[in-house]
mmCIF file of C-alpha atoms in Angstrom:
data_model
loop_
_atom_site.group_PDB
_atom_site.id
_atom_site.type_symbol
_atom_site.label_atom_id
_atom_site.label_comp_id
_atom_site.label_asym_id
_atom_site.label_seq_id
_atom_site.Cartn_x
_atom_site.Cartn_y
_atom_site.Cartn_z
ATOM 1 C CA UNK A 295 -22.859 -34.419 -5.313
ATOM 2 C CA UNK A 296 -23.109 -30.675 -5.793
ATOM 3 C CA UNK A 297 -25.723 -29.273 -8.058
ATOM 4 C CA UNK A 298 -28.817 -27.212 -8.641
ATOM 5 C CA UNK A 299 -32.300 -28.482 -7.919
ATOM 6 C CA UNK A 300 -35.549 -26.981 -9.126
ATOM 7 C CA UNK A 301 -39.028 -27.875 -8.007
ATOM 8 C CA UNK A 302 -41.612 -28.699 -8.995
ATOM 9 C CA UNK A 303 -40.898 -30.215 -12.398
ATOM 10 C CA UNK A 304 -44.374 -29.167 -13.605
ATOM 11 C CA UNK A 305 -46.533 -26.385 -12.212
ATOM 12 C CA UNK A 306 -50.033 -25.315 -13.101
ATOM 13 C CA UNK A 307 -51.276 -21.809 -12.554
ATOM 14 C CA UNK A 308 -54.880 -20.663 -12.441
ATOM 15 C CA UNK A 309 -55.989 -17.256 -13.634
ATOM 16 C CA UNK A 310 -55.062 -14.514 -11.162
ATOM 17 C CA UNK A 311 -52.868 -16.779 -9.073
ATOM 18 C CA UNK A 312 -49.291 -16.208 -7.966
ATOM 19 C CA UNK A 313 -47.006 -19.238 -8.059
ATOM 20 C CA UNK A 314 -43.483 -19.734 -6.751
ATOM 21 C CA UNK A 315 -40.739 -21.781 -8.378
ATOM 22 C CA UNK A 316 -37.997 -23.124 -6.163
ATOM 23 C CA UNK A 317 -34.266 -23.105 -6.945
ATOM 24 C CA UNK A 318 -31.641 -24.448 -4.556
ATOM 25 C CA UNK A 319 -27.904 -24.890 -5.066
ATOM 26 C CA UNK A 320 -25.223 -26.516 -2.929
ATOM 27 C CA UNK A 321 -22.287 -25.379 -5.054
ATOM 28 C CA UNK A 322 -21.444 -22.489 -2.721
ATOM 29 C CA UNK A 323 -21.953 -20.094 -5.621
ATOM 30 C CA UNK A 324 -22.535 -16.420 -4.931
ATOM 31 C CA UNK A 325 -24.435 -15.617 -8.129
ATOM 32 C CA UNK A 326 -27.785 -17.028 -9.211
ATOM 33 C CA UNK A 327 -30.026 -16.420 -12.237
ATOM 34 C CA UNK A 328 -33.484 -17.079 -13.591
ATOM 35 C CA UNK A 329 -34.078 -17.573 -17.304
ATOM 36 C CA UNK A 330 -37.235 -18.091 -19.294
ATOM 37 C CA UNK A 331 -37.185 -20.363 -22.349
ATOM 38 C CA UNK A 332 -39.756 -20.179 -25.117
ATOM 39 C CA UNK A 333 -39.618 -22.270 -28.299
ATOM 40 C CA UNK A 334 -37.451 -20.699 -30.980
ATOM 41 C CA UNK A 335 -36.326 -17.818 -28.752
ATOM 42 C CA UNK A 336 -33.419 -19.185 -26.790
ATOM 43 C CA UNK A 337 -33.171 -18.167 -23.146
ATOM 44 C CA UNK A 338 -33.947 -14.738 -21.745
ATOM 45 C CA UNK A 339 -32.793 -13.394 -18.389
ATOM 46 C CA UNK A 340 -35.534 -12.574 -15.876
ATOM 47 C CA UNK A 341 -33.619 -11.714 -12.684
ATOM 48 C CA UNK A 342 -30.159 -12.268 -11.287
ATOM 49 C CA UNK A 343 -28.513 -12.017 -7.885
ATOM 50 C CA UNK A 344 -24.826 -11.530 -7.293
ATOM 51 C CA UNK A 345 -24.949 -11.984 -3.537
ATOM 52 C CA UNK A 346 -27.347 -12.614 -0.667
ATOM 53 C CA UNK A 347 -29.960 -9.872 -0.149
ATOM 54 C CA UNK A 348 -29.234 -8.381 -3.551
ATOM 55 C CA UNK A 349 -30.953 -8.927 -6.887
ATOM 56 C CA UNK A 350 -31.356 -7.053 -10.161
ATOM 57 C CA UNK A 351 -33.835 -7.088 -13.034
ATOM 58 C CA UNK A 352 -32.884 -8.769 -16.237
ATOM 59 C CA UNK A 353 -34.380 -8.239 -19.676
ATOM 60 C CA UNK A 354 -37.908 -9.481 -18.984
ATOM 61 C CA UNK A 355 -38.579 -8.875 -15.261
ATOM 62 C CA UNK A 356 -42.136 -7.537 -15.581
ATOM 63 C CA UNK A 357 -44.635 -9.817 -13.855
ATOM 64 C CA UNK A 358 -41.973 -11.643 -11.847
ATOM 65 C CA UNK A 359 -40.425 -11.196 -8.407
ATOM 66 C CA UNK A 360 -37.548 -12.854 -6.542
ATOM 67 C CA UNK A 361 -35.882 -12.958 -3.153
ATOM 68 C CA UNK A 362 -32.403 -13.967 -2.012
ATOM 69 C CA UNK A 363 -32.497 -14.450 1.738
ATOM 70 C CA UNK A 364 -30.060 -17.365 1.731
ATOM 71 C CA UNK A 365 -27.032 -18.052 -0.398
ATOM 72 C CA UNK A 366 -28.428 -21.437 -1.435
ATOM 73 C CA UNK A 367 -31.893 -20.341 -2.457
ATOM 74 C CA UNK A 368 -33.307 -18.029 -5.145
ATOM 75 C CA UNK A 369 -37.083 -18.538 -5.520
ATOM 76 C CA UNK A 370 -38.981 -16.976 -8.421
ATOM 77 C CA UNK A 371 -42.606 -15.860 -8.075
ATOM 78 C CA UNK A 372 -44.688 -15.576 -11.212
ATOM 79 C CA UNK A 373 -47.355 -13.038 -10.377
ATOM 80 C CA UNK A 374 -50.800 -12.548 -11.866
ATOM 81 C CA UNK A 375 -49.357 -9.538 -13.695
ATOM 82 C CA UNK A 376 -47.448 -11.886 -15.984
ATOM 83 C CA UNK A 377 -50.024 -12.389 -18.749
ATOM 84 C CA UNK A 378 -48.192 -15.049 -20.683
ATOM 85 C CA UNK A 379 -46.458 -17.243 -18.098
ATOM 86 C CA UNK A 380 -46.475 -20.524 -19.993
ATOM 87 C CA UNK A 381 -42.796 -21.367 -20.514
ATOM 88 C CA UNK A 382 -39.891 -23.450 -19.302
ATOM 89 C CA UNK A 383 -38.027 -21.762 -16.435
ATOM 90 C CA UNK A 384 -34.371 -22.430 -15.799
ATOM 91 C CA UNK A 385 -32.321 -21.485 -12.769
ATOM 92 C CA UNK A 386 -28.547 -21.166 -12.966
ATOM 93 C CA UNK A 387 -25.649 -20.278 -10.705
ATOM 94 C CA UNK A 388 -22.012 -19.245 -11.024
ATOM 95 C CA UNK A 389 -19.131 -18.726 -8.627
ATOM 96 C CA UNK A 390 -19.323 -14.960 -8.976
ATOM 97 C CA UNK A 391 -21.134 -12.482 -11.195
ATOM 98 C CA UNK A 392 -18.056 -11.718 -13.309
ATOM 99 C CA UNK A 393 -17.727 -13.803 -16.467
ATOM 100 C CA UNK A 394 -17.890 -17.178 -14.836
ATOM 101 C CA UNK A 395 -19.399 -20.362 -16.174
ATOM 102 C CA UNK A 396 -23.088 -20.716 -15.390
ATOM 103 C CA UNK A 397 -24.464 -24.114 -14.374
ATOM 104 C CA UNK A 398 -28.111 -24.899 -14.883
ATOM 105 C CA UNK A 399 -30.810 -26.754 -13.002
ATOM 106 C CA UNK A 400 -33.246 -29.227 -14.617
ATOM 107 C CA UNK A 401 -35.993 -26.631 -15.104
ATOM 108 C CA UNK A 402 -39.657 -26.143 -14.223
ATOM 109 C CA UNK A 403 -42.413 -26.143 -16.848
ATOM 110 C CA UNK A 404 -45.220 -23.738 -15.982
ATOM 111 C CA UNK A 405 -48.604 -24.213 -17.602
ATOM 112 C CA UNK A 406 -51.717 -22.099 -17.313
ATOM 113 C CA UNK A 407 -55.071 -23.755 -16.633
ATOM 114 C CA UNK B 254 -26.120 -4.632 -30.018
ATOM 115 C CA UNK B 255 -24.345 -7.668 -28.686
ATOM 116 C CA UNK B 256 -25.754 -10.860 -30.112
ATOM 117 C CA UNK B 257 -25.116 -14.520 -30.725
ATOM 118 C CA UNK B 258 -26.497 -16.123 -33.863
ATOM 119 C CA UNK B 259 -27.076 -19.751 -34.707
ATOM 120 C CA UNK B 260 -28.015 -19.774 -38.398
ATOM 121 C CA UNK B 261 -29.337 -23.337 -38.483
ATOM 122 C CA UNK B 262 -32.636 -24.074 -36.736
ATOM 123 C CA UNK B 263 -32.654 -27.788 -37.564
ATOM 124 C CA UNK B 264 -29.919 -30.144 -38.727
ATOM 125 C CA UNK B 265 -30.227 -33.830 -39.565
ATOM 126 C CA UNK B 266 -27.182 -36.072 -39.811
ATOM 127 C CA UNK B 267 -26.710 -39.801 -40.165
ATOM 128 C CA UNK B 268 -25.264 -41.754 -37.289
ATOM 129 C CA UNK B 269 -21.504 -41.985 -37.679
ATOM 130 C CA UNK B 270 -21.293 -38.873 -39.850
ATOM 131 C CA UNK B 271 -19.416 -35.756 -38.831
ATOM 132 C CA UNK B 272 -21.200 -32.744 -37.402
ATOM 133 C CA UNK B 273 -20.619 -29.014 -37.412
ATOM 134 C CA UNK B 274 -22.993 -26.554 -35.735
ATOM 135 C CA UNK B 275 -22.473 -22.910 -36.513
ATOM 136 C CA UNK B 276 -22.310 -20.009 -34.081
ATOM 137 C CA UNK B 277 -21.469 -16.386 -34.787
ATOM 138 C CA UNK B 278 -21.074 -13.596 -32.281
ATOM 139 C CA UNK B 279 -21.500 -9.903 -32.944
ATOM 140 C CA UNK B 280 -18.414 -8.000 -33.991
ATOM 141 C CA UNK B 281 -16.587 -6.035 -31.333
ATOM 142 C CA UNK B 282 -15.223 -7.179 -28.013
ATOM 143 C CA UNK B 283 -14.728 -10.927 -27.933
ATOM 144 C CA UNK B 284 -17.068 -12.515 -25.445
ATOM 145 C CA UNK B 285 -16.460 -15.570 -23.378
ATOM 146 C CA UNK B 286 -18.147 -18.302 -25.428
ATOM 147 C CA UNK B 287 -20.020 -21.413 -24.387
ATOM 148 C CA UNK B 288 -21.791 -24.373 -25.941
ATOM 149 C CA UNK B 289 -24.592 -26.042 -23.997
ATOM 150 C CA UNK B 290 -26.718 -29.075 -24.871
ATOM 151 C CA UNK B 291 -30.327 -29.615 -23.817
ATOM 152 C CA UNK B 292 -32.246 -32.883 -24.018
ATOM 153 C CA UNK B 293 -36.051 -32.598 -24.189
ATOM 154 C CA UNK B 294 -37.543 -31.341 -20.930
ATOM 155 C CA UNK B 295 -34.145 -31.077 -19.283
ATOM 156 C CA UNK B 296 -31.801 -28.321 -18.162
ATOM 157 C CA UNK B 297 -28.705 -27.185 -20.018
ATOM 158 C CA UNK B 298 -25.462 -29.103 -19.757
ATOM 159 C CA UNK B 299 -22.167 -27.357 -20.461
ATOM 160 C CA UNK B 300 -20.249 -28.958 -23.329
ATOM 161 C CA UNK B 301 -17.275 -26.609 -23.508
ATOM 162 C CA UNK B 302 -16.182 -23.012 -23.117
ATOM 163 C CA UNK B 303 -13.637 -20.583 -24.515
ATOM 164 C CA UNK B 304 -12.209 -17.738 -22.469
ATOM 165 C CA UNK B 305 -8.793 -17.177 -24.083
ATOM 166 C CA UNK B 306 -5.681 -19.027 -25.261
ATOM 167 C CA UNK B 307 -5.774 -22.066 -27.514
ATOM 168 C CA UNK B 308 -8.497 -21.515 -30.092
ATOM 169 C CA UNK B 309 -9.380 -25.206 -30.363
ATOM 170 C CA UNK B 310 -11.298 -26.237 -27.278
ATOM 171 C CA UNK B 311 -12.064 -29.793 -26.249
ATOM 172 C CA UNK B 312 -15.237 -30.603 -24.391
ATOM 173 C CA UNK B 313 -17.210 -33.497 -23.038
ATOM 174 C CA UNK B 314 -18.832 -36.275 -25.090
ATOM 175 C CA UNK B 315 -16.221 -35.978 -27.845
ATOM 176 C CA UNK B 316 -17.164 -32.433 -28.880
ATOM 177 C CA UNK B 317 -14.751 -29.692 -29.801
ATOM 178 C CA UNK B 318 -15.118 -26.089 -30.915
ATOM 179 C CA UNK B 319 -12.853 -23.695 -32.746
ATOM 180 C CA UNK B 320 -12.762 -19.976 -32.082
ATOM 181 C CA UNK B 321 -12.050 -17.921 -35.216
ATOM 182 C CA UNK B 322 -11.725 -14.229 -34.541
ATOM 183 C CA UNK B 323 -11.541 -13.336 -38.240
ATOM 184 C CA UNK B 324 -14.952 -14.921 -38.815
ATOM 185 C CA UNK B 325 -16.498 -14.037 -35.422
ATOM 186 C CA UNK B 326 -17.335 -17.715 -35.127
ATOM 187 C CA UNK B 327 -17.257 -20.473 -32.544
ATOM 188 C CA UNK B 328 -18.449 -23.588 -34.366
ATOM 189 C CA UNK B 329 -19.066 -26.871 -32.581
ATOM 190 C CA UNK B 330 -17.821 -30.102 -34.164
ATOM 191 C CA UNK B 331 -17.905 -33.815 -33.598
ATOM 192 C CA UNK B 332 -16.178 -36.310 -35.910
ATOM 193 C CA UNK B 333 -18.720 -39.117 -35.523
ATOM 194 C CA UNK B 334 -22.258 -38.544 -34.254
ATOM 195 C CA UNK B 335 -24.072 -41.046 -32.054
ATOM 196 C CA UNK B 336 -27.849 -41.407 -31.809
ATOM 197 C CA UNK B 337 -27.645 -40.149 -28.215
ATOM 198 C CA UNK B 338 -26.360 -36.791 -29.490
ATOM 199 C CA UNK B 339 -29.851 -35.896 -30.715
ATOM 200 C CA UNK B 340 -30.756 -32.794 -28.687
ATOM 201 C CA UNK B 341 -30.888 -29.024 -28.912
ATOM 202 C CA UNK B 342 -27.601 -27.146 -28.841
ATOM 203 C CA UNK B 343 -27.183 -23.587 -27.645
ATOM 204 C CA UNK B 344 -24.283 -21.238 -28.187
ATOM 205 C CA UNK B 345 -23.946 -18.417 -25.664
ATOM 206 C CA UNK B 346 -21.678 -15.444 -25.131
ATOM 207 C CA UNK B 347 -20.784 -13.373 -22.098
ATOM 208 C CA UNK B 348 -19.610 -9.915 -23.093
ATOM 209 C CA UNK B 349 -18.709 -8.930 -19.565
ATOM 210 C CA UNK B 350 -19.818 -5.804 -17.772
ATOM 211 C CA UNK B 351 -21.691 -5.775 -14.512
ATOM 212 C CA UNK B 352 -24.211 -8.536 -15.079
ATOM 213 C CA UNK B 353 -22.445 -11.692 -16.263
ATOM 214 C CA UNK B 354 -25.468 -12.032 -18.526
ATOM 215 C CA UNK B 355 -25.325 -14.836 -21.028
ATOM 216 C CA UNK B 356 -26.624 -13.949 -24.471
ATOM 217 C CA UNK B 357 -28.007 -17.071 -26.078
ATOM 218 C CA UNK B 358 -28.475 -18.038 -29.670
ATOM 219 C CA UNK B 359 -31.866 -19.436 -30.610
ATOM 220 C CA UNK B 360 -30.588 -22.990 -30.652
ATOM 221 C CA UNK B 361 -30.035 -25.713 -33.246
ATOM 222 C CA UNK B 362 -32.092 -28.873 -33.036
ATOM 223 C CA UNK B 363 -30.063 -31.905 -34.056
ATOM 224 C CA UNK B 364 -31.740 -35.041 -35.363
ATOM 225 C CA UNK B 365 -29.717 -38.213 -35.925
ATOM 226 C CA UNK B 366 -30.805 -40.717 -38.553
ATOM 227 C CA UNK B 367 -29.980 -44.398 -38.059
#
C-alpha cells in the first residue's frame, strides 16, 4: 500500500539539542510539505519542496531546516534556535506543487524535556 | 489576506442526528477547497474536495459538502452521525500561486452524545 510514514511517533528534545523528524513517502509524489500543529491554531506551513534538491520556506521556517536529497524522503530538523518546539508535526505530499490534493502522514509529537 | 474560517470551535450532536460544520473562505478568487478529519494523535484524512463543477460534493464515510459562491461557504454535512465520527474537522483552501500552500481553518471539534 502506498502512503506516508513518519517516525518516531513521539520525540523528546533536551535543551540545546537538534532533533530530526523523518518523513518517507512511496506515492511517487514530487511535492512534500511540513506543517506544525498547535492547539486552536490549525496547521501552519514550515517548509515545502516541489522537487528533489529544492525546498522553500513556509510561514514559520525560523528554527527549522530540511533537506530533499531523495524523492521519497523529506526530513525536518528542529534546531536549538526553535525556542518553542513542542507541537505536533505533520508531513504531507502531493503529486505536484500546483493545486493538488495533499495527503498526510500520521504525525510526530515533539516534547521538550 | 486569504483565509479560511471555521466559526465553531466545538459542536456536540446526538448519535443519529444530522450534522453541519461551517466553513467560510475569504472573498475573492475561489480556492480549491478541502475537508479533512483528524482523530486524536493521528494525521489528517481527506474527506472530500471541491475543485470545480458540481457544487455538491460527495466524500467518504457518508459526508458531503456544498460549495456556495454567494456565501463564500463550503459547509460539511452528514445526515446521521455515528459515535465514530467524533474527531476534529479541518476545512482548508488552496488559492493557487507558486506554493500550493493549504490555508487551514482552526478546526471544529465534534463530540457525539449517545
